[in-house]
């Protein structure tokens, strides 16, 4: 019995060891796979990347003209609200070079490259804004388009796009054999050029808020692209620039550190601020949608102001009692990220005159526009249903044509007809499909053409009346 137990112990021990070895090998295989999957150091060419970035910083000759032409193309695209044209302009724009150069030069303590990058970026920005300003000043089209308005103020999404776009750009540049498609994609995604065109537009029409907001958006994109370049360069341990003078090297490192901190701290603050604003706006929309509900009343418009924390809701229909509004105010105070906000309800039944005063200008226009769009959609849906039902009715009529009865009557009334045939012709204008009944008549040889024309007109009128059809094609053949 003891020997049996000993034998069992001997068998279990190797199996446990084997299981542990399998687990260890599996974990090592997974670890190796993940390391190879996300490793970017092995294929990074640091020296070639630095050389390529420095080469893209320069701004003269061909690069200057390319920038001017791309600004013109982007301005035209924004002017006519054509996304495709704006994308084309961003593909040929050389704006990215100096921005990446700033991030890299700070990371490797290269003061000369930093100076050159800042100077070239300043010249590029000035030339871009000047070109856009001249275009919009001379252009007869100065209407605000959705493409222009979209570039007048940054959102948290713009910050996120700039961060991840910048990371994608510098990672693509560091790879041996630069991935050009990634660079083009980042140029489109980060959208550096449209904000500068919008700055020129704002200056041309004298709208300082548009120009300031667009310049703010460009600055955010530029800062976060440079910041992403700085971070990746540090992670990949790009070689620092060595100076013969140790004091100069130390001073350069200090300057680079100060610049990095000066860029990072405001960037983080800006990110948090925009994130908070975006959360406030999303929470407001969610609150109005889920909480502001009362039978017989409808929300036609609401606005929110992040700075003042005011939420204005405009209702039409049945008046909402004050106790219900008080419930909404209590729920607002209990809603996360909306604490301290001020909810103001304006109702269509308000006789105090405050409603009339508020429903003026942009608010009134916005409400009317919303109602118009809703009504137009309802009318369009009804028109489509009517057309569908009319087609169905016409189809039923066509399918139930008493052909035998018609042929006997037409033979009695028109002896000169040799054959009488009926068919359905299906036609389309690529928007809708229509079925048209077609009557074909063959006359006897001795029938004069004048008689044929007169009889054909009579037959068509008779058939329309007989079949109760609005559209009918009657033709003759020999």
Coordinates of C-alpha atoms in Angstrom, one line a residue:
X1 CA 0.0 0.0 0.0
X2 CA 2.9 2.3 0.9
X3 CA 4.6 1.5 -2.3
X4 CA 1.5 2.4 -4.3
X5 CA 1.3 5.8 -2.7
X6 CA 5.0 6.4 -3.3
X7 CA 4.5 5.5 -7.0
X8 CA 1.6 7.9 -7.2
X9 CA 3.8 10.7 -5.8
X10 CA 6.5 10.0 -8.3
X11 CA 4.0 10.3 -11.2
X12 CA 2.4 13.6 -10.1
X13 CA 5.7 15.5 -9.6
X14 CA 6.9 15.4 -13.3
X15 CA 3.4 16.3 -14.5
X16 CA 3.4 19.5 -12.3
X17 CA 6.8 20.4 -13.5
X18 CA 5.8 19.9 -17.1
X19 CA 2.7 22.1 -16.6
X20 CA 4.8 24.9 -15.1
X21 CA 7.3 24.7 -18.0
X22 CA 4.4 25.0 -20.5
X23 CA 3.0 28.0 -18.7
X24 CA 6.4 29.6 -18.6
X25 CA 7.1 29.0 -22.3
X26 CA 3.6 30.3 -23.2
X27 CA 4.1 33.5 -21.2
X28 CA 7.6 34.0 -22.8
X29 CA 6.2 33.5 -26.3
X30 CA 3.4 36.0 -25.6
X31 CA 5.9 38.5 -24.1
X32 CA 8.2 38.1 -27.1
X33 CA 5.3 38.6 -29.5
X34 CA 4.0 41.7 -27.8
X35 CA 7.6 43.1 -27.6
X36 CA 8.2 42.6 -31.3
X37 CA 4.7 44.0 -32.1
X38 CA 5.1 47.3 -30.3
X39 CA 8.9 47.8 -30.5
X40 CA 9.8 50.8 -32.6
X41 CA 13.4 51.2 -31.5
X42 CA 14.9 48.4 -33.6
X43 CA 13.7 49.9 -36.9
X44 CA 14.3 53.5 -36.0
X45 CA 17.1 55.3 -37.8
X46 CA 17.9 58.2 -35.5
X47 CA 20.6 59.9 -37.5
X48 CA 18.5 59.7 -40.7
X49 CA 15.4 61.0 -38.9
X50 CA 17.3 64.1 -37.6
X51 CA 18.7 64.8 -41.0
X52 CA 15.3 64.5 -42.6
X53 CA 13.6 66.7 -40.1
X54 CA 16.3 69.4 -40.5
X55 CA 15.9 69.2 -44.3
X56 CA 12.1 69.8 -44.0
X57 CA 12.6 72.9 -41.8
X58 CA 14.0 75.1 -44.6
X59 CA 11.6 77.5 -46.2
X60 CA 12.7 79.2 -49.4
X61 CA 12.2 79.0 -53.1
X62 CA 10.0 76.1 -54.1
X63 CA 8.7 75.6 -50.6
X64 CA 7.5 79.2 -50.3
X65 CA 5.6 79.0 -53.6
X66 CA 4.1 75.6 -52.7
X67 CA 2.8 77.1 -49.5
X68 CA 1.3 80.1 -51.2
X69 CA -0.5 78.0 -53.8
X70 CA -1.7 75.5 -51.2
X71 CA -3.1 78.5 -49.1
X72 CA -5.0 79.7 -52.2
X73 CA -6.4 76.2 -52.8
X74 CA -7.4 75.8 -49.1
X75 CA -9.0 79.3 -49.1
X76 CA -11.0 78.5 -52.2
X77 CA -12.1 75.2 -50.6
X78 CA -13.2 76.9 -47.4
X79 CA -14.9 79.7 -49.4
X80 CA -17.1 77.2 -51.3
X81 CA -17.3 74.7 -48.4
X82 CA -15.6 71.9 -50.3
X83 CA -14.0 69.4 -48.1
X84 CA -12.3 67.6 -50.9
X85 CA -10.5 70.8 -52.1
X86 CA -9.4 71.6 -48.5
X87 CA -8.0 68.1 -48.1
X88 CA -6.1 68.5 -51.4
X89 CA -4.5 71.7 -50.1
X90 CA -3.4 70.1 -46.9
X91 CA -1.7 67.3 -48.8
X92 CA 0.7 69.7 -50.5
X93 CA 1.2 72.1 -47.6
X94 CA 4.8 72.2 -46.1
X95 CA 3.7 73.6 -42.7
X96 CA 4.5 70.5 -40.8
X97 CA 8.3 70.6 -41.1
X98 CA 9.2 73.6 -38.8
X99 CA 6.8 72.3 -36.1
X100 CA 8.4 68.9 -36.0
X101 CA 11.8 70.7 -36.0
X102 CA 10.9 72.6 -32.9
X103 CA 9.9 69.4 -31.0
X104 CA 13.0 67.5 -32.1
X105 CA 15.5 70.4 -31.4
X106 CA 14.2 70.8 -27.9
X107 CA 14.5 67.1 -27.3
X108 CA 18.2 66.9 -28.5
X109 CA 19.3 70.3 -27.1
X110 CA 19.9 71.7 -30.6
X111 CA 19.6 75.5 -30.2
X112 CA 20.6 76.3 -33.8
X113 CA 17.9 74.1 -35.2
X114 CA 15.4 75.5 -32.7
X115 CA 16.1 79.0 -33.8
X116 CA 15.8 78.0 -37.5
X117 CA 12.5 76.2 -36.8
X118 CA 11.0 79.1 -35.0
X119 CA 12.0 81.6 -37.6
X120 CA 10.8 79.5 -40.5
X121 CA 7.5 78.7 -38.7
X122 CA 6.9 82.4 -38.1
X123 CA 7.6 83.3 -41.7
X124 CA 5.3 80.5 -42.9
X125 CA 2.5 81.6 -40.6
X126 CA 2.8 85.2 -41.6
X127 CA 2.9 84.3 -45.4
X128 CA -0.1 82.0 -45.0
X129 CA -2.2 84.5 -43.2
X130 CA -1.2 87.3 -45.6
X131 CA -2.1 85.1 -48.6
X132 CA -5.5 84.1 -47.2
X133 CA -6.2 87.7 -46.2
X134 CA -5.5 89.0 -49.8
X135 CA -7.7 86.2 -51.2
X136 CA -10.7 86.9 -49.0
X137 CA -10.3 90.6 -49.3
X138 CA -10.4 90.4 -53.1
X139 CA -12.9 87.6 -53.4
X140 CA -16.6 88.6 -54.0
X141 CA -17.6 85.6 -51.9
X142 CA -17.4 86.4 -48.2
X143 CA -20.3 84.3 -46.9
X144 CA -19.6 82.3 -43.7
X145 CA -19.5 78.6 -44.7
X146 CA -19.6 75.5 -42.4
X147 CA -16.0 74.8 -43.3
X148 CA -14.9 78.2 -42.1
X149 CA -17.0 78.3 -39.0
X150 CA -15.7 74.9 -37.9
X151 CA -12.2 76.4 -37.6
X152 CA -13.1 79.4 -35.4
X153 CA -12.7 77.7 -32.1
X154 CA -10.9 74.6 -30.8
X155 CA -12.5 71.6 -29.0
X156 CA -11.1 68.7 -27.0
X157 CA -11.3 66.6 -30.2
X158 CA -8.8 69.0 -31.9
X159 CA -6.4 68.5 -29.0
X160 CA -6.7 64.7 -29.2
X161 CA -6.2 64.7 -33.0
X162 CA -3.1 66.9 -32.6
X163 CA -1.7 64.6 -29.9
X164 CA -2.2 61.3 -31.7
X165 CA -1.5 62.8 -35.1
X166 CA 1.8 64.2 -33.9
X167 CA 2.7 60.8 -32.4
X168 CA 1.9 59.0 -35.6
X169 CA 3.9 61.6 -37.6
X170 CA 7.1 61.3 -35.7
X171 CA 6.9 57.5 -35.3
X172 CA 6.5 57.3 -39.1
X173 CA 9.5 59.7 -39.6
X174 CA 11.7 57.6 -37.3
X175 CA 11.2 54.4 -39.2
X176 CA 13.9 53.4 -41.7
X177 CA 12.3 54.3 -45.0
X178 CA 9.7 56.9 -44.0
X179 CA 6.1 56.0 -44.4
X180 CA 4.9 58.8 -46.7
X181 CA 1.2 57.8 -46.5
X182 CA 1.2 58.3 -42.8
X183 CA 2.7 61.8 -43.1
X184 CA 0.0 62.7 -45.7
X185 CA -2.7 61.3 -43.4
X186 CA -1.4 63.3 -40.4
X187 CA -1.3 66.5 -42.6
X188 CA -5.0 66.0 -43.3
X189 CA -6.0 65.0 -39.8
X190 CA -4.3 67.7 -37.9
X191 CA -5.5 70.4 -40.3
X192 CA -2.9 73.0 -39.8
X193 CA -3.7 75.0 -42.9
X194 CA -7.5 75.7 -42.7
X195 CA -7.1 77.6 -39.3
X196 CA -4.5 79.9 -40.9
X197 CA -6.9 80.5 -43.8
X198 CA -9.7 81.3 -41.4
X199 CA -7.4 83.8 -39.6
X200 CA -7.0 85.6 -42.9
X201 CA -10.7 85.4 -43.5
X202 CA -11.4 86.9 -40.0
X203 CA -9.0 89.7 -40.7
X204 CA -10.5 90.3 -44.2
X205 CA -14.0 90.7 -42.9
X206 CA -13.0 92.5 -39.7
X207 CA -14.1 89.7 -37.3
X208 CA -11.5 89.6 -34.6
X209 CA -13.1 86.7 -32.7
X210 CA -12.9 84.5 -35.8
X211 CA -9.3 85.4 -36.4
X212 CA -8.4 84.9 -32.7
X213 CA -10.2 81.6 -32.4
X214 CA -8.7 80.2 -35.6
X215 CA -5.2 81.3 -34.5
X216 CA -5.8 79.6 -31.2
X217 CA -6.8 76.4 -32.9
X218 CA -3.6 76.5 -35.1
X219 CA -1.5 77.1 -32.0
X220 CA -3.0 74.1 -30.2
X221 CA -2.3 71.9 -33.2
X222 CA 1.3 73.2 -33.5
X223 CA 2.1 72.9 -29.8
X224 CA 0.8 69.3 -29.4
X225 CA 2.5 68.1 -32.6
X226 CA 5.8 69.6 -31.3
X227 CA 5.1 68.1 -27.9
X228 CA 4.5 64.6 -29.4
X229 CA 7.7 64.9 -31.3
X230 CA 9.6 65.8 -28.2
X231 CA 8.2 62.9 -26.2
X232 CA 8.9 60.3 -28.9
X233 CA 12.4 61.6 -29.4
X234 CA 13.1 61.3 -25.7
X235 CA 11.6 57.8 -25.6
X236 CA 13.8 56.7 -28.5
X237 CA 16.8 58.3 -26.9
X238 CA 17.8 60.5 -29.8
X239 CA 21.5 61.5 -29.4
X240 CA 22.0 64.9 -27.8
X241 CA 23.9 67.6 -29.6
X242 CA 27.4 67.8 -28.1
X243 CA 29.1 71.2 -27.6
X244 CA 32.8 71.7 -27.2
X245 CA 32.1 74.3 -24.5
X246 CA 30.7 72.5 -21.4
X247 CA 29.2 75.7 -20.1
X248 CA 27.3 76.2 -23.4
X249 CA 26.1 72.6 -23.3
X250 CA 24.8 73.1 -19.8
X251 CA 23.1 76.4 -20.7
X252 CA 21.6 74.8 -23.8
X253 CA 20.2 72.0 -21.8
X254 CA 18.7 74.4 -19.3
X255 CA 17.1 76.5 -22.1
X256 CA 15.6 73.3 -23.7
X257 CA 14.2 72.2 -20.4
X258 CA 12.6 75.6 -19.7
X259 CA 11.1 75.6 -23.2
X260 CA 9.8 72.0 -22.7
X261 CA 8.2 73.0 -19.4
X262 CA 6.8 76.2 -20.9
X263 CA 5.1 74.2 -23.6
X264 CA 3.9 71.2 -21.5
X265 CA 2.4 73.0 -18.6
X266 CA 0.0 75.3 -20.6
X267 CA -0.8 72.4 -22.9
X268 CA -1.9 70.2 -20.0
X269 CA -3.9 73.1 -18.5
X270 CA -5.5 73.7 -21.9
X271 CA -6.3 70.1 -22.4
X272 CA -8.0 69.9 -19.0
X273 CA -10.0 73.1 -19.6
X274 CA -11.2 71.9 -23.0
X275 CA -12.0 68.5 -21.7
X276 CA -14.1 70.1 -18.9
X277 CA -15.9 72.3 -21.4
X278 CA -16.7 69.3 -23.6
X279 CA -18.0 67.3 -20.6
X280 CA -20.2 70.2 -19.6
X281 CA -21.7 70.5 -23.1
X282 CA -22.3 66.7 -23.4
X283 CA -23.8 66.5 -19.9
X284 CA -26.1 69.5 -20.8
X285 CA -27.3 67.8 -23.9
X286 CA -27.9 64.6 -22.0
X287 CA -29.8 66.4 -19.2
X288 CA -32.1 68.3 -21.6
X289 CA -32.8 65.1 -23.6
X290 CA -33.5 62.8 -20.6
X291 CA -34.9 65.2 -17.9
X292 CA -36.6 68.1 -19.6
X293 CA -39.7 66.2 -20.5
X294 CA -43.4 67.2 -19.9
X295 CA -46.5 65.8 -21.6
X296 CA -47.8 68.4 -24.1
X297 CA -44.7 70.5 -24.1
X298 CA -41.7 70.2 -26.5
X299 CA -38.2 71.6 -26.4
X300 CA -37.6 73.6 -29.5
X301 CA -34.2 75.1 -28.6
X302 CA -31.7 75.1 -25.9
X303 CA -28.3 76.8 -25.4
X304 CA -25.5 76.4 -22.9
X305 CA -22.7 78.7 -21.9
X306 CA -19.7 77.1 -20.3
X307 CA -18.3 80.4 -18.9
X308 CA -21.5 81.5 -17.2
X309 CA -22.9 78.0 -16.6
X310 CA -26.2 79.1 -18.0
X311 CA -28.5 76.6 -19.6
X312 CA -31.5 78.2 -21.4
X313 CA -34.3 75.9 -22.6
X314 CA -37.2 77.1 -24.8
X315 CA -40.5 75.2 -24.7
X316 CA -43.7 75.4 -26.7
X317 CA -47.0 73.8 -26.1
X318 CA -48.6 73.1 -22.8
X319 CA -47.3 75.3 -19.9
X320 CA -45.1 73.5 -17.4
X321 CA -46.1 74.1 -13.8
X322 CA -43.5 75.6 -11.4
X323 CA -43.3 72.5 -9.2
X324 CA -42.2 70.5 -12.2
X325 CA -39.5 73.1 -13.0
X326 CA -38.4 72.9 -9.4
X327 CA -37.9 69.2 -9.8
X328 CA -35.7 69.8 -12.8
X329 CA -33.7 72.3 -10.8
X330 CA -33.2 69.8 -8.1
X331 CA -32.1 67.1 -10.5
X332 CA -29.7 69.6 -12.2
X333 CA -27.9 70.2 -8.8
X334 CA -27.6 66.4 -8.4
X335 CA -26.1 65.9 -11.9
X336 CA -22.4 65.3 -12.0
X337 CA -20.4 68.1 -13.7
X338 CA -23.5 70.4 -13.8
X339 CA -23.4 71.4 -10.2
X340 CA -23.8 75.2 -9.8
X341 CA -25.3 75.6 -13.3
X342 CA -28.3 77.9 -13.8
X343 CA -31.3 76.4 -15.6
X344 CA -33.7 79.0 -17.2
X345 CA -36.9 77.8 -18.7
X346 CA -38.7 80.0 -21.3
X347 CA -42.2 78.9 -22.4
X348 CA -44.4 79.9 -25.3
X349 CA -47.3 80.6 -22.9
X350 CA -45.2 83.2 -21.0
X351 CA -47.1 86.5 -21.1
X352 CA -44.5 88.5 -19.3
X353 CA -42.8 89.6 -22.4
X354 CA -39.5 88.0 -21.4
X355 CA -40.2 85.1 -23.8
X356 CA -40.8 87.4 -26.7
X357 CA -37.6 89.3 -25.8
X358 CA -35.5 86.1 -25.6
X359 CA -37.0 84.7 -28.8
X360 CA -35.4 87.3 -31.0
X361 CA -32.4 87.5 -33.2
X362 CA -30.4 84.3 -33.6
X363 CA -32.5 82.2 -31.1
X364 CA -35.8 83.0 -32.9
X365 CA -34.2 82.3 -36.3
X366 CA -32.8 79.1 -35.0
X367 CA -36.2 77.9 -33.7
X368 CA -37.9 78.8 -36.9
X369 CA -35.2 77.0 -38.8
X370 CA -35.6 73.9 -36.7
X371 CA -39.4 73.9 -37.2
X372 CA -39.0 74.5 -40.9
X373 CA -36.6 71.6 -41.3
X374 CA -38.9 69.3 -39.2
X375 CA -42.0 70.3 -41.3
X376 CA -40.1 69.9 -44.5
X377 CA -39.0 66.4 -43.5
X378 CA -42.6 65.5 -42.6
X379 CA -43.9 66.9 -45.9
X380 CA -41.2 65.1 -47.9
X381 CA -42.0 61.8 -46.1
X382 CA -45.7 62.2 -46.9
X383 CA -45.0 63.1 -50.5
X384 CA -42.9 59.9 -50.9
X385 CA -45.7 57.9 -49.4
X386 CA -48.3 59.5 -51.8
X387 CA -46.1 58.8 -54.8
X388 CA -45.6 55.2 -53.7
X389 CA -49.4 54.7 -53.3
X390 CA -50.1 56.3 -56.6
X391 CA -47.7 54.0 -58.3
X392 CA -49.3 51.0 -56.6
X393 CA -52.8 52.1 -57.7
X394 CA -51.6 52.7 -61.3
X395 CA -49.9 49.3 -61.2
X396 CA -53.1 47.6 -60.0
X397 CA -55.1 49.3 -62.8
X398 CA -52.6 48.2 -65.4
X399 CA -52.6 44.6 -64.2
X400 CA -56.5 44.5 -64.5
X401 CA -56.9 45.9 -68.0
X402 CA -59.9 44.2 -69.7
X403 CA -58.0 43.5 -72.9
X404 CA -60.5 41.2 -74.6
X405 CA -63.4 43.7 -74.0
X406 CA -61.3 46.6 -75.3
X407 CA -60.2 44.7 -78.4
X408 CA -63.8 43.8 -79.3
X409 CA -65.0 47.4 -78.9
X410 CA -62.2 48.9 -80.9
X411 CA -62.8 46.4 -83.7
X412 CA -66.5 47.5 -83.9
X413 CA -65.7 51.3 -83.8
X414 CA -62.6 51.3 -86.1
X415 CA -62.8 48.8 -88.9
X416 CA -59.5 50.1 -90.4
X417 CA -57.4 48.7 -87.6
X418 CA -55.7 45.5 -88.5
X419 CA -54.1 44.6 -85.1
X420 CA -54.4 46.0 -81.5
X421 CA -51.8 45.2 -78.8
X422 CA -51.2 46.2 -75.2
X423 CA -48.0 46.1 -73.1
X424 CA -46.4 47.7 -70.0
X425 CA -43.2 49.8 -70.4
X426 CA -41.0 50.3 -67.3
X427 CA -39.0 53.5 -67.2
X428 CA -36.7 55.2 -64.7
X429 CA -35.1 58.6 -64.3
X430 CA -32.7 56.9 -61.7
X431 CA -34.6 58.4 -58.9
X432 CA -37.9 56.5 -59.2
X433 CA -39.3 53.7 -61.4
X434 CA -42.5 54.2 -63.3
X435 CA -44.7 51.7 -65.2
X436 CA -46.4 53.1 -68.4
X437 CA -49.2 51.3 -70.2
X438 CA -48.6 51.3 -74.0
X439 CA -51.2 50.6 -76.7
X440 CA -49.9 49.7 -80.2
X441 CA -52.1 49.9 -83.3
X442 CA -51.4 48.7 -86.8
X443 CA -53.6 50.1 -89.6
X444 CA -54.7 48.5 -92.8
X445 CA -52.7 49.6 -95.9
X446 CA -55.4 51.7 -97.5
X447 CA -56.0 54.0 -94.5
X448 CA -55.0 57.7 -95.2
X449 CA -52.5 59.3 -92.9
X450 CA -54.9 62.1 -91.9
X451 CA -57.6 59.6 -90.9
X452 CA -55.0 57.6 -88.9
X453 CA -53.9 60.7 -86.9
X454 CA -57.5 61.8 -86.2
X455 CA -58.6 58.3 -85.1
X456 CA -55.4 57.8 -83.0
X457 CA -56.3 61.0 -81.0
X458 CA -59.8 59.7 -80.4
X459 CA -58.6 56.3 -79.4
X460 CA -56.2 57.7 -76.9
X461 CA -58.9 59.9 -75.3
X462 CA -61.3 57.0 -75.2
X463 CA -58.8 54.6 -73.6
X464 CA -57.8 57.1 -70.9
X465 CA -61.5 57.5 -70.0
X466 CA -62.2 53.8 -70.2
X467 CA -59.2 52.7 -68.1
X468 CA -59.3 55.7 -65.7
X469 CA -55.6 56.4 -66.4
X470 CA -53.8 59.8 -66.4
X471 CA -50.8 58.6 -68.4
X472 CA -51.1 56.4 -71.5
X473 CA -49.0 56.0 -74.6
X474 CA -50.8 55.1 -77.9
X475 CA -48.6 54.6 -80.9
X476 CA -48.9 53.1 -84.4
X477 CA -46.7 50.8 -86.4
X478 CA -46.8 49.3 -89.8

